[in-house]
XYZ file of N, CA and C in Angstrom:
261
model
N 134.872 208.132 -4.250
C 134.335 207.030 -3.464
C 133.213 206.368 -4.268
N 133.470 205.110 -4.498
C 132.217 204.506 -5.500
C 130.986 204.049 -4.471
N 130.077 204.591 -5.340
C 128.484 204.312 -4.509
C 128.090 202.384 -4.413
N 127.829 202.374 -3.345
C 127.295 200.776 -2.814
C 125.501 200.926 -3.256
N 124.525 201.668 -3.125
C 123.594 201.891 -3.335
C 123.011 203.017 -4.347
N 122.054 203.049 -4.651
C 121.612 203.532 -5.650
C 119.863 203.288 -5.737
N 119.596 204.622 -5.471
C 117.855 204.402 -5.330
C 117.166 203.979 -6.507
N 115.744 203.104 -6.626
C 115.687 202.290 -7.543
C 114.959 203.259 -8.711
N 114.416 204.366 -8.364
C 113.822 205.277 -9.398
C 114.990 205.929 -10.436
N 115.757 206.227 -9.571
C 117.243 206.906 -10.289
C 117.677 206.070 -11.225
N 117.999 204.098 -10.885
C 118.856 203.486 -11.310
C 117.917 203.139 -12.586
N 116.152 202.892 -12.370
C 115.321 202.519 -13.558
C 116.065 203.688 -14.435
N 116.111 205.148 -14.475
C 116.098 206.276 -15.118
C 117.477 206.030 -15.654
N 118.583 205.902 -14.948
C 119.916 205.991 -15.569
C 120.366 204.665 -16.536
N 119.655 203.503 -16.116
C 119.661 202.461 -17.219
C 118.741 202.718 -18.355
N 117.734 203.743 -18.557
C 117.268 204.002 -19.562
C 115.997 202.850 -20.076
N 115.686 202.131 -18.922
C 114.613 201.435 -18.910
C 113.462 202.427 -18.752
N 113.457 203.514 -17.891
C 112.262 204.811 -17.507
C 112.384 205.534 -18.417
N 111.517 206.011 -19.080
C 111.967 207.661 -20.060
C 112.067 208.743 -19.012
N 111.608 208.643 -17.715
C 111.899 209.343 -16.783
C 111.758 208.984 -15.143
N 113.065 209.841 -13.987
C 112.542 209.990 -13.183
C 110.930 209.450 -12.385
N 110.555 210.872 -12.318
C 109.044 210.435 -12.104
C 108.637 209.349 -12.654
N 108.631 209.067 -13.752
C 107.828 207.568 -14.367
C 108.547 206.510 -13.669
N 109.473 206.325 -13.293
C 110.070 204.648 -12.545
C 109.631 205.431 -11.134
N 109.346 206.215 -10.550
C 108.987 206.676 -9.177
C 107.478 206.314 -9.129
N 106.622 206.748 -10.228
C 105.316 206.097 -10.413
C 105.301 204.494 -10.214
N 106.059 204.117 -11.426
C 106.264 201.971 -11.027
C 106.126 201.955 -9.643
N 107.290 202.457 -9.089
C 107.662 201.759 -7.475
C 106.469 202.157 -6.701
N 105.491 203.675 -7.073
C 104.825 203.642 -6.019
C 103.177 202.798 -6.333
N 103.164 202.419 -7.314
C 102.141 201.202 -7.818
C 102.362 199.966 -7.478
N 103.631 199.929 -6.950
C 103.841 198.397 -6.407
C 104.522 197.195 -7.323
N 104.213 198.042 -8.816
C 105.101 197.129 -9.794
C 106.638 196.477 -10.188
N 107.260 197.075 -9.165
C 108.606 196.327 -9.325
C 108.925 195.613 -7.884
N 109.922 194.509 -8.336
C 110.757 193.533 -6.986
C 112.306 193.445 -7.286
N 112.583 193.552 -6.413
C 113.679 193.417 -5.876
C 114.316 192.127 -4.862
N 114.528 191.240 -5.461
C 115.252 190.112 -5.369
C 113.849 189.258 -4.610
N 112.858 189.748 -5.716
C 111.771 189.152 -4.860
C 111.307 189.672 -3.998
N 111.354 190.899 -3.404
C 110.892 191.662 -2.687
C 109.440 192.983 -3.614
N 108.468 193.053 -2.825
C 107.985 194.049 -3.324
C 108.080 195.325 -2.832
N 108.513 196.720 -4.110
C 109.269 197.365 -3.771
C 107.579 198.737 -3.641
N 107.547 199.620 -2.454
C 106.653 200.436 -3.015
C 106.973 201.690 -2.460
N 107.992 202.302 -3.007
C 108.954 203.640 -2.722
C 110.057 204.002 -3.286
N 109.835 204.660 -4.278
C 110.889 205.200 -5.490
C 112.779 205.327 -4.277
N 112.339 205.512 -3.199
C 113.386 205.782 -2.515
C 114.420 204.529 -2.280
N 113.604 203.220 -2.311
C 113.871 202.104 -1.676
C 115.596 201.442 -3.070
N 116.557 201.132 -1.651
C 117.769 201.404 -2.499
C 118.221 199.733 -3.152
N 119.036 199.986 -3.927
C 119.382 198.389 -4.993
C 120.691 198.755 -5.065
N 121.587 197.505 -4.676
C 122.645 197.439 -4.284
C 123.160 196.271 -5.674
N 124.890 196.373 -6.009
C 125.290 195.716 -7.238
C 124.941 194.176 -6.990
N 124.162 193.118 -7.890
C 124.141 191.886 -7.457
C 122.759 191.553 -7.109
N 122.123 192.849 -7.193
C 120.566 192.761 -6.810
C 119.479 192.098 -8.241
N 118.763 191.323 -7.688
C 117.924 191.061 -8.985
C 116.382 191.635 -8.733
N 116.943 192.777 -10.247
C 114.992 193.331 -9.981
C 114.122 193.228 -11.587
N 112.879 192.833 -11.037
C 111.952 192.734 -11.637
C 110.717 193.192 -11.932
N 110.539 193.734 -13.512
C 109.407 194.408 -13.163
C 108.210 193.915 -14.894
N 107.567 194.523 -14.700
C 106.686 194.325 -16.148
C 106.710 194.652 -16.913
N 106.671 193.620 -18.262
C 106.530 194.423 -19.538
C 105.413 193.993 -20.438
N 104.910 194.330 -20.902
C 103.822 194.139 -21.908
C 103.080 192.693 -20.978
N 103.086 191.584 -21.707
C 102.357 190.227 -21.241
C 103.038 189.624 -20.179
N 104.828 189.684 -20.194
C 105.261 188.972 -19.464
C 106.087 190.017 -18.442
N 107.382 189.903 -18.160
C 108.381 190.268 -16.736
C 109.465 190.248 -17.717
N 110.682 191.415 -16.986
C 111.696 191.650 -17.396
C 112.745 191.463 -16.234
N 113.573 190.586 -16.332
C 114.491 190.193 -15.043
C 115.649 190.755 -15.471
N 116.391 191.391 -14.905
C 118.024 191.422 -14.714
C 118.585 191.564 -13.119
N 120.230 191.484 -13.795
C 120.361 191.602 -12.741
C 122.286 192.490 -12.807
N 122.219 193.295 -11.538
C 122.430 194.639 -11.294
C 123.956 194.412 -11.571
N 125.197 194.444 -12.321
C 126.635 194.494 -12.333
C 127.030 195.359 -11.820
N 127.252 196.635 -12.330
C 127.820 197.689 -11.655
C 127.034 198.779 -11.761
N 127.115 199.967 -10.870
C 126.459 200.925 -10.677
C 126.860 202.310 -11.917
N 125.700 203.062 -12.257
C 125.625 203.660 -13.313
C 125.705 204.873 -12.826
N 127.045 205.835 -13.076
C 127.115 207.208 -12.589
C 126.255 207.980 -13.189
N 125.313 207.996 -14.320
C 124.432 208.878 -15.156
C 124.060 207.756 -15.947
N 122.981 208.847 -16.394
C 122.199 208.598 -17.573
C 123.253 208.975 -18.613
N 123.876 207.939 -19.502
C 124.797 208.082 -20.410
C 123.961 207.378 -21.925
N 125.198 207.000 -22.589
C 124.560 206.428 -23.817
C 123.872 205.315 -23.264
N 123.240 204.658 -24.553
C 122.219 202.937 -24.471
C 123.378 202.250 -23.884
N 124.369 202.329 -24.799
C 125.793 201.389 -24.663
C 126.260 201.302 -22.898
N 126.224 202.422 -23.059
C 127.265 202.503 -21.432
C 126.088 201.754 -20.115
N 124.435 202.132 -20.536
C 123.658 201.959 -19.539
C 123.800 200.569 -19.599
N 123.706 199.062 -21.100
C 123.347 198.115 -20.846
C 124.430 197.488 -20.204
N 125.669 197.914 -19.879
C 127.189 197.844 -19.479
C 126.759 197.068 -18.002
N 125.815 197.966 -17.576
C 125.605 198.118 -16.009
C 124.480 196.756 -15.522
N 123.906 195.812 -16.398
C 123.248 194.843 -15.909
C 123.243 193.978 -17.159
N 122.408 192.691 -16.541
C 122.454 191.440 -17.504
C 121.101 190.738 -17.465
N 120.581 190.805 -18.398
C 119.148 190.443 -18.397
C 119.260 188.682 -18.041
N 118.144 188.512 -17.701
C 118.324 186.808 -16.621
C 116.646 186.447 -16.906
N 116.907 184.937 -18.602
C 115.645 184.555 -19.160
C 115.021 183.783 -17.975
């Protein structure tokens, strides 16, 4: 049965944007990421395929947005498979 949701700490971690877990669970509970424009503040809070989330990087923001859902933390290859960055 393919998953519709996917919690946003897991999905930072399995796209390989987090070096870990806990660390994208830290983001969400600092308040630093959105979700289709939403501010997100609970590693629990879920992101569905089609979702656009946003969070910080250095000076500016890193946008993508969500294609398909990522069964693991796999290679770089397989993770960037799963979204599309949006300048």
């Amino acid at each position: 049965m393919p998953m519709t949701a996917i919690r946003i700490d897991k999905l930072l971690f399995f796209l390989r944007i987090a070096k870990s877990r806990s660390l994208a669970h830290s983001w969400t509970d600092e308040g630093h990421i959105r979700v289709n424009g939403r501010r997100i503040e609970k590693g629990s809070a879920a992101v569905c395929i089609g979702d656009i989330v946003t969070l910080p990087q250095g000076e500016g923001a890193v946008t993508f947005k969500l294609l398909s859902m990522p069964l693991r933390r796999g290679p770089a290859a397989e993770a960037k498979s799963c979204y599309q960055l949006i300048d």
